[in-house]
Amino acid sequence: MSKIELIATATFGLEAVVKREIENMGYRVLRSEDAKITYLADERGIVRSNLRLRCADRVLVKIGEFDVPTSEDLFQQTKALPWEEWIPPDGRFTVNCTTVKSVLRSEPACQKTVKKAIVDRLAEYYAMESFPETGAPYTVKVTILKDRATLTIDTSGAGLHKRGYRVKTVEAPIKETLAAALVQLSFWNASRLLIDPFCGSGTIAVEAAMYMRNIAPGLGREFASQRWDCIPQELWKEEKKAAYEAIDYDREIRILASDIDRRAVAAARENAEEAGVEDCISFSVKPFEKLHIGEPYAVIIGNPPYGERIGDKKKLKNIYVRLKEMLKRDKTLSAYIITADRSLEEELMPRQPDRRRKLYNGRIETCFYQYYGERPPKRSETSL
């Protein structure tokens, strides 16, 4: 198969996580930049990336990149690209454009220029004057940054955070891709108890269970490129079969998920059932102040209420006070807390977080505070 440059887009702050996922699939990363990772793959790589990437937002095929000092340059260089390799005569394609710090400032004008260039190219190649556009969807994305244009086609369709298991939701849910990244950024593994004491609709718990059970996140949904003629259906069948065979149903996974909101816990339970991981998670209605862990080396990963999600600052402070007590009493406990509330670090003083990472939950800037507990002892060879 021919080599293709793919771009996995990512939320700011998660580039290193997505890069590691791509490398673990066996693909060579060419560049890692703000919010995107460019790597070399093939047609199978498009399928595998969509099915298996947990923390990326989308997978794009890079068609071309060039300087565009004028609108004519944008037209001519777009027309010179091999669009017929991807878009068939009945392809239903749209063009989206963003332009930043460039001479070409009008996004609608750039969209029209690119659309016309692609139509002219396809008209010449297929010897057709008009196109029915009744076939599969193709979304062409044009990004112009400092007079340099990157043209791609979106292979994902709906964003990769839409796994298909979220049948019930609550106010201010955390994105599935971000939740998966929080799990991967922690030191949690199947030998340790995982606790999400602010579970909401259960996203962190569900993503953790899917990750540890090795359930590919894209198995429950469809992608735009599934209907493309240029990607054989056999590849989708083979990759889905391989993903199903890779699921580890025998691994024992212990996750406790709780919330003060009874409706949220009910929604979380339904989502876990839809994801097929309800046997990995124990749900309960419980305020954080009444949480008792009862075993060493547990890991908390949580998204406590903040902003409009809680109006009573006293309740939020009580959560921090309780967390501070737990970390002080149990030196083996690890806590990973994502929040937009800046008072957490002050409330947990003098304990400093071992690491901070700026992340975005949608458009909300948050900080991921990481408090490391003592590591569990290594198992001796006789216990293996």
Short mmCIF file of C-alpha atoms in Angstrom, two decimals:
data_model
loop_
_atom_site.label_atom_id
_atom_site.label_comp_id
_atom_site.label_asym_id
_atom_site.label_seq_id
_atom_site.Cartn_x
_atom_site.Cartn_y
_atom_site.Cartn_z
CA MET A 1 0.00 0.00 0.00
CA SER A 2 1.12 3.56 -0.69
CA LYS A 3 2.42 5.72 2.13
CA ILE A 4 0.12 8.48 3.29
CA GLU A 5 0.71 11.40 5.61
CA LEU A 6 -1.94 11.47 8.31
CA ILE A 7 -2.61 14.17 10.87
CA ALA A 8 -4.13 13.31 14.24
CA THR A 9 -5.54 16.47 15.77
CA ALA A 10 -5.48 16.76 19.54
CA THR A 11 -6.58 19.04 22.34
CA PHE A 12 -3.81 21.41 23.46
CA GLY A 13 -1.71 19.67 26.08
CA LEU A 14 -2.42 16.12 24.88
CA GLU A 15 0.02 16.03 21.95
CA ALA A 16 2.53 13.82 23.78
CA VAL A 17 -0.19 11.32 24.75
CA VAL A 18 -1.49 11.06 21.17
CA LYS A 19 2.05 10.79 19.82
CA ARG A 20 2.71 7.83 22.12
CA GLU A 21 -0.51 6.16 20.99
CA ILE A 22 0.50 6.53 17.34
CA GLU A 23 3.98 5.13 17.96
CA ASN A 24 2.49 2.20 19.91
CA MET A 25 0.49 1.32 16.79
CA GLY A 26 3.78 1.07 14.89
CA TYR A 27 3.65 4.27 12.84
CA ARG A 28 6.47 6.77 12.42
CA VAL A 29 5.75 10.26 13.70
CA LEU A 30 7.08 12.94 11.37
CA ARG A 31 6.21 16.04 13.40
CA SER A 32 4.53 16.90 16.68
CA GLU A 33 3.17 20.45 16.78
CA ASP A 34 0.54 22.39 18.69
CA ALA A 35 -2.69 20.40 18.55
CA LYS A 36 -1.59 18.02 15.79
CA ILE A 37 0.72 15.09 15.15
CA THR A 38 1.76 14.23 11.59
CA TYR A 39 2.71 10.62 10.90
CA LEU A 40 3.30 8.20 8.05
CA ALA A 41 0.84 5.38 7.47
CA ASP A 42 -1.25 3.74 4.72
CA GLU A 43 -4.91 2.96 4.00
CA ARG A 44 -4.95 0.42 6.83
CA GLY A 45 -3.51 3.11 9.08
CA ILE A 46 -6.57 5.29 8.45
CA VAL A 47 -8.82 2.46 9.63
CA ARG A 48 -6.66 1.48 12.59
CA SER A 49 -6.20 5.07 13.76
CA ASN A 50 -9.92 5.79 13.79
CA LEU A 51 -10.73 2.58 15.61
CA ARG A 52 -7.96 2.67 18.21
CA LEU A 53 -6.86 6.22 19.02
CA ARG A 54 -8.30 7.13 22.42
CA CYS A 55 -7.09 10.69 22.88
CA ALA A 56 -7.04 12.22 19.38
CA ASP A 57 -9.88 14.42 18.15
CA ARG A 58 -9.80 13.50 14.44
CA VAL A 59 -7.72 11.72 11.82
CA LEU A 60 -7.05 13.73 8.65
CA VAL A 61 -5.41 12.76 5.35
CA LYS A 62 -2.89 15.38 4.36
CA ILE A 63 -3.36 16.17 0.66
CA GLY A 64 -0.92 19.06 0.31
CA GLU A 65 0.91 21.96 1.91
CA PHE A 66 2.23 25.10 0.21
CA ASP A 67 2.70 28.87 0.51
CA VAL A 68 -0.24 31.05 -0.58
CA PRO A 69 0.79 34.70 -0.94
CA THR A 70 -2.15 35.27 -3.31
CA SER A 71 -5.58 33.82 -4.06
CA GLU A 72 -4.30 32.68 -7.45
CA ASP A 73 -1.57 30.64 -5.73
CA LEU A 74 -4.22 29.01 -3.55
CA PHE A 75 -6.30 28.12 -6.62
CA GLN A 76 -3.50 26.81 -8.84
CA GLN A 77 -1.71 24.77 -6.18
CA THR A 78 -4.99 23.29 -4.92
CA LYS A 79 -5.92 22.30 -8.47
CA ALA A 80 -2.54 20.60 -8.91
CA LEU A 81 -3.24 18.13 -6.08
CA PRO A 82 -4.50 14.58 -6.86
CA TRP A 83 -8.05 14.93 -5.54
CA GLU A 84 -9.28 12.15 -7.84
CA GLU A 85 -7.29 9.65 -5.76
CA TRP A 86 -9.75 10.29 -2.93
CA ILE A 87 -12.97 11.82 -4.25
CA PRO A 88 -15.04 9.78 -6.76
CA PRO A 89 -17.42 11.35 -9.35
CA ASP A 90 -20.39 11.19 -6.95
CA GLY A 91 -18.42 12.32 -3.89
CA ARG A 92 -20.29 14.78 -1.69
CA PHE A 93 -17.59 17.19 -0.57
CA THR A 94 -17.61 20.39 1.41
CA VAL A 95 -14.81 22.82 2.20
CA ASN A 96 -14.10 24.39 5.58
CA CYS A 97 -11.43 27.04 6.00
CA THR A 98 -9.62 28.83 8.82
CA THR A 99 -7.02 31.52 8.24
CA VAL A 100 -4.74 33.06 10.86
CA LYS A 101 -2.08 35.77 10.46
CA SER A 102 -2.21 35.53 6.67
CA VAL A 103 -2.63 37.83 3.68
CA LEU A 104 -5.69 35.82 2.66
CA ARG A 105 -8.00 36.81 5.49
CA SER A 106 -11.45 36.03 4.10
CA GLU A 107 -12.36 32.47 5.02
CA PRO A 108 -15.49 32.38 2.80
CA ALA A 109 -13.45 33.59 -0.18
CA CYS A 110 -10.77 30.94 0.44
CA GLN A 111 -13.44 28.26 0.72
CA LYS A 112 -14.89 29.25 -2.67
CA THR A 113 -11.42 29.30 -4.25
CA VAL A 114 -10.56 25.83 -3.01
CA LYS A 115 -13.98 24.43 -3.92
CA LYS A 116 -13.68 25.74 -7.48
CA ALA A 117 -10.12 24.42 -7.84
CA ILE A 118 -11.17 20.91 -6.74
CA VAL A 119 -14.23 20.94 -9.02
CA ASP A 120 -12.09 22.01 -11.97
CA ARG A 121 -9.58 19.26 -11.26
CA LEU A 122 -12.24 16.57 -10.97
CA ALA A 123 -14.11 17.88 -14.04
CA GLU A 124 -11.00 17.52 -16.16
CA TYR A 125 -10.11 14.09 -14.74
CA TYR A 126 -13.59 12.55 -14.98
CA ALA A 127 -14.57 14.50 -18.14
CA MET A 128 -17.76 15.67 -16.43
CA GLU A 129 -19.37 19.11 -16.38
CA SER A 130 -21.42 18.59 -13.23
CA PHE A 131 -21.36 16.24 -10.26
CA PRO A 132 -24.35 14.65 -8.52
CA GLU A 133 -22.71 14.72 -5.06
CA THR A 134 -24.93 11.85 -3.89
CA GLY A 135 -22.17 9.58 -2.60
CA ALA A 136 -20.01 9.41 0.50
CA PRO A 137 -19.12 12.60 2.41
CA TYR A 138 -15.70 14.21 2.10
CA THR A 139 -14.90 17.20 4.29
CA VAL A 140 -11.93 19.17 2.95
CA LYS A 141 -10.25 21.27 5.62
CA VAL A 142 -8.10 24.25 4.66
CA THR A 143 -5.87 25.77 7.32
CA ILE A 144 -3.88 28.87 6.37
CA LEU A 145 -1.36 29.95 8.98
CA LYS A 146 1.15 32.70 8.24
CA ASP A 147 0.51 32.40 4.49
CA ARG A 148 1.07 28.63 4.42
CA ALA A 149 -1.88 26.42 3.55
CA THR A 150 -2.43 22.84 4.66
CA LEU A 151 -5.19 20.94 2.86
CA THR A 152 -6.63 17.77 4.37
CA ILE A 153 -9.65 15.47 4.16
CA ASP A 154 -11.35 14.43 7.38
CA THR A 155 -11.54 10.62 7.66
CA SER A 156 -13.41 10.55 10.98
CA GLY A 157 -16.67 12.39 10.44
CA ALA A 158 -18.00 13.02 13.93
CA GLY A 159 -15.21 13.77 16.43
CA LEU A 160 -13.46 10.74 17.89
CA HIS A 161 -14.73 11.61 21.38
CA LYS A 162 -18.14 10.37 20.24
CA ARG A 163 -17.63 6.69 21.08
CA GLY A 164 -21.29 5.73 20.89
CA TYR A 165 -21.77 4.54 24.48
CA ARG A 166 -22.99 7.81 26.01
CA VAL A 167 -26.73 7.16 26.12
CA LYS A 168 -27.23 9.44 29.14
CA THR A 169 -25.39 12.60 30.01
CA VAL A 170 -25.24 15.22 32.75
CA GLU A 171 -24.38 18.90 32.93
CA ALA A 172 -20.78 19.80 32.02
CA PRO A 173 -19.56 16.32 31.04
CA ILE A 174 -15.86 15.72 30.48
CA LYS A 175 -14.94 14.72 26.91
CA GLU A 176 -14.20 11.04 26.38
CA THR A 177 -10.85 11.78 24.71
CA LEU A 178 -9.75 13.94 27.66
CA ALA A 179 -10.91 11.35 30.18
CA ALA A 180 -8.90 8.67 28.37
CA ALA A 181 -5.85 10.91 28.48
CA LEU A 182 -6.19 11.50 32.23
CA VAL A 183 -6.13 7.74 32.76
CA GLN A 184 -3.05 7.32 30.58
CA LEU A 185 -1.28 10.18 32.35
CA SER A 186 -1.78 8.51 35.73
CA PHE A 187 0.16 5.57 37.17
CA TRP A 188 -2.97 3.47 37.49
CA ASN A 189 -2.93 -0.16 36.40
CA ALA A 190 -5.16 -3.19 36.91
CA SER A 191 -3.40 -4.19 40.14
CA ARG A 192 -4.58 -1.01 41.88
CA LEU A 193 -8.02 0.23 42.88
CA LEU A 194 -9.22 3.21 40.84
CA ILE A 195 -11.70 5.68 42.30
CA ASP A 196 -13.66 8.46 40.60
CA PRO A 197 -15.56 10.16 43.44
CA PHE A 198 -17.16 12.80 41.15
CA CYS A 199 -18.17 10.43 38.38
CA GLY A 200 -20.96 12.44 36.74
CA SER A 201 -22.05 10.38 33.74
CA GLY A 202 -19.16 7.98 34.34
CA THR A 203 -16.80 9.00 31.54
CA ILE A 204 -13.51 8.62 33.44
CA ALA A 205 -14.52 5.25 34.90
CA VAL A 206 -15.79 3.93 31.57
CA GLU A 207 -12.71 5.11 29.65
CA ALA A 208 -10.43 3.58 32.30
CA ALA A 209 -12.21 0.23 32.06
CA MET A 210 -12.12 0.26 28.25
CA TYR A 211 -8.41 1.14 28.30
CA MET A 212 -7.45 -1.59 30.75
CA ARG A 213 -9.66 -4.16 29.01
CA ASN A 214 -8.17 -3.09 25.66
CA ILE A 215 -11.50 -2.26 24.05
CA ALA A 216 -10.89 -0.14 20.95
CA PRO A 217 -12.85 3.12 21.46
CA GLY A 218 -14.13 3.25 17.88
CA LEU A 219 -15.77 -0.18 17.76
CA GLY A 220 -19.21 1.18 18.61
CA ARG A 221 -19.49 3.83 15.90
CA GLU A 222 -19.06 4.60 12.21
CA PHE A 223 -16.63 6.88 10.38
CA ALA A 224 -16.88 9.02 7.26
CA SER A 225 -14.13 7.02 5.53
CA GLN A 226 -16.03 3.74 5.94
CA ARG A 227 -17.98 4.71 2.83
CA TRP A 228 -14.99 5.75 0.76
CA ASP A 229 -14.25 3.74 -2.38
CA CYS A 230 -10.50 4.25 -1.98
CA ILE A 231 -10.39 2.27 1.29
CA PRO A 232 -11.29 -1.41 0.77
CA GLN A 233 -14.09 -2.68 2.99
CA GLU A 234 -11.91 -5.70 3.69
CA LEU A 235 -9.57 -3.48 5.72
CA TRP A 236 -12.42 -2.42 7.98
CA LYS A 237 -13.48 -6.03 8.48
CA GLU A 238 -9.93 -7.16 9.27
CA GLU A 239 -9.17 -4.33 11.67
CA LYS A 240 -12.48 -4.69 13.51
CA LYS A 241 -11.95 -8.42 13.85
CA ALA A 242 -8.43 -7.85 15.20
CA ALA A 243 -9.75 -5.26 17.66
CA TYR A 244 -12.44 -7.62 18.96
CA GLU A 245 -9.92 -10.44 19.34
CA ALA A 246 -7.59 -8.15 21.32
CA ILE A 247 -10.17 -7.44 24.06
CA ASP A 248 -9.10 -8.89 27.41
CA TYR A 249 -12.29 -10.10 29.09
CA ASP A 250 -10.42 -12.03 31.77
CA ARG A 251 -8.47 -9.18 33.38
CA GLU A 252 -9.75 -8.26 36.81
CA ILE A 253 -10.42 -4.54 37.01
CA ARG A 254 -11.61 -2.72 40.13
CA ILE A 255 -13.11 0.74 39.76
CA LEU A 256 -15.28 2.62 42.24
CA ALA A 257 -17.39 5.44 40.80
CA SER A 258 -19.56 7.63 42.99
CA ASP A 259 -21.34 10.96 42.91
CA ILE A 260 -23.59 12.95 45.20
CA ASP A 261 -26.20 13.16 42.41
CA ARG A 262 -28.38 10.05 42.17
CA ARG A 263 -29.40 10.86 38.58
CA ALA A 264 -25.76 11.16 37.54
CA VAL A 265 -24.94 7.75 38.99
CA ALA A 266 -27.92 6.23 37.16
CA ALA A 267 -26.67 7.78 33.91
CA ALA A 268 -23.14 6.52 34.56
CA ARG A 269 -24.41 2.99 35.14
CA GLU A 270 -26.34 3.04 31.84
CA ASN A 271 -23.30 4.33 29.94
CA ALA A 272 -21.09 1.62 31.44
CA GLU A 273 -23.60 -1.02 30.38
CA GLU A 274 -23.68 0.38 26.85
CA ALA A 275 -19.86 0.32 26.74
CA GLY A 276 -19.80 -3.28 27.98
CA VAL A 277 -17.74 -2.58 31.10
CA GLU A 278 -20.40 -2.53 33.84
CA ASP A 279 -18.79 -5.56 35.50
CA CYS A 280 -15.59 -3.55 36.06
CA ILE A 281 -17.20 -0.66 37.94
CA SER A 282 -19.03 -0.43 41.27
CA PHE A 283 -21.36 2.59 41.37
CA SER A 284 -22.71 4.33 44.47
CA VAL A 285 -24.43 7.56 45.51
CA LYS A 286 -22.08 9.12 48.01
CA PRO A 287 -20.59 12.55 48.85
CA PHE A 288 -16.81 12.75 48.68
CA GLU A 289 -16.60 13.54 52.39
CA LYS A 290 -17.91 10.02 53.17
CA LEU A 291 -15.50 8.20 50.87
CA HIS A 292 -13.45 5.52 52.64
CA ILE A 293 -10.93 3.60 50.55
CA GLY A 294 -9.78 0.82 52.85
CA GLU A 295 -6.73 -0.40 50.95
CA PRO A 296 -3.27 0.94 50.06
CA TYR A 297 -1.97 2.18 46.71
CA ALA A 298 -5.37 3.31 45.45
CA VAL A 299 -5.59 5.94 42.70
CA ILE A 300 -8.12 8.79 42.56
CA ILE A 301 -8.81 10.36 39.17
CA GLY A 302 -11.49 13.01 39.46
CA ASN A 303 -13.16 16.02 37.93
CA PRO A 304 -14.67 17.78 40.96
CA PRO A 305 -17.46 20.32 40.50
CA TYR A 306 -16.29 23.80 39.61
CA GLY A 307 -17.59 27.00 38.07
CA GLU A 308 -21.32 26.89 37.47
CA ARG A 309 -21.44 23.23 38.47
CA ILE A 310 -21.42 24.27 42.12
CA GLY A 311 -22.67 27.47 43.61
CA ASP A 312 -21.64 26.89 47.20
CA LYS A 313 -17.90 27.54 47.60
CA LYS A 314 -18.05 26.07 51.08
CA LYS A 315 -18.97 22.66 49.66
CA LEU A 316 -16.04 22.83 47.24
CA LYS A 317 -13.67 23.79 50.05
CA ASN A 318 -14.90 20.81 52.08
CA ILE A 319 -13.92 18.54 49.21
CA TYR A 320 -10.39 19.96 49.20
CA VAL A 321 -10.09 19.68 52.97
CA ARG A 322 -11.12 16.04 52.82
CA LEU A 323 -8.68 15.31 49.98
CA LYS A 324 -5.87 16.96 51.94
CA GLU A 325 -6.66 14.78 54.97
CA MET A 326 -6.69 11.62 52.85
CA LEU A 327 -3.34 12.37 51.22
CA LYS A 328 -1.78 13.22 54.58
CA ARG A 329 -3.07 10.08 56.26
CA ASP A 330 -2.37 7.61 53.44
CA LYS A 331 1.08 8.08 51.90
CA THR A 332 0.33 5.39 49.30
CA LEU A 333 -2.69 7.22 47.88
CA SER A 334 -2.26 8.95 44.49
CA ALA A 335 -4.64 11.69 43.36
CA TYR A 336 -5.08 13.14 39.87
CA ILE A 337 -7.49 16.07 39.87
CA ILE A 338 -8.57 18.14 36.85
CA THR A 339 -10.21 21.45 37.66
CA ALA A 340 -10.59 25.02 36.47
CA ASP A 341 -10.69 26.17 40.09
CA ARG A 342 -7.37 27.70 41.07
CA SER A 343 -7.95 27.43 44.81
CA LEU A 344 -7.27 23.67 44.93
CA GLU A 345 -3.51 24.07 45.05
CA GLU A 346 -3.76 26.65 47.83
CA GLU A 347 -6.15 24.52 49.86
CA LEU A 348 -3.83 21.50 49.69
CA MET A 349 -0.79 23.46 50.94
CA PRO A 350 1.82 22.71 52.13
CA ARG A 351 1.58 19.64 49.88
CA GLN A 352 2.71 20.68 46.42
CA PRO A 353 1.51 18.80 43.34
CA ASP A 354 4.21 16.62 41.85
CA ARG A 355 3.20 17.83 38.44
CA ARG A 356 0.78 20.28 36.81
CA ARG A 357 -0.43 20.14 33.23
CA LYS A 358 -2.57 22.74 31.47
CA LEU A 359 -5.41 21.05 29.59
CA TYR A 360 -8.66 22.09 27.94
CA ASN A 361 -12.06 20.54 28.58
CA GLY A 362 -13.82 21.87 25.51
CA ARG A 363 -13.06 25.58 25.67
CA ILE A 364 -12.55 25.62 29.42
CA GLU A 365 -8.92 25.97 30.50
CA THR A 366 -8.17 23.58 33.34
CA CYS A 367 -5.17 22.33 35.29
CA PHE A 368 -4.46 18.65 35.87
CA TYR A 369 -2.90 18.38 39.32
CA GLN A 370 -0.96 15.18 39.98
CA TYR A 371 -0.17 14.06 43.54
CA TYR A 372 1.93 10.90 43.58
CA GLY A 373 1.68 8.43 46.42
CA GLU A 374 4.28 5.84 47.31
CA ARG A 375 4.70 3.22 44.62
CA PRO A 376 3.58 -0.32 45.36
CA PRO A 377 6.41 -2.80 46.00
CA LYS A 378 7.51 -4.83 43.01
CA ARG A 379 6.25 -8.36 42.98
CA SER A 380 8.96 -10.92 43.66
CA GLU A 381 9.70 -13.59 41.11
CA THR A 382 8.09 -16.19 43.37
CA SER A 383 4.80 -14.33 43.33
CA LEU A 384 4.62 -14.16 39.54
#
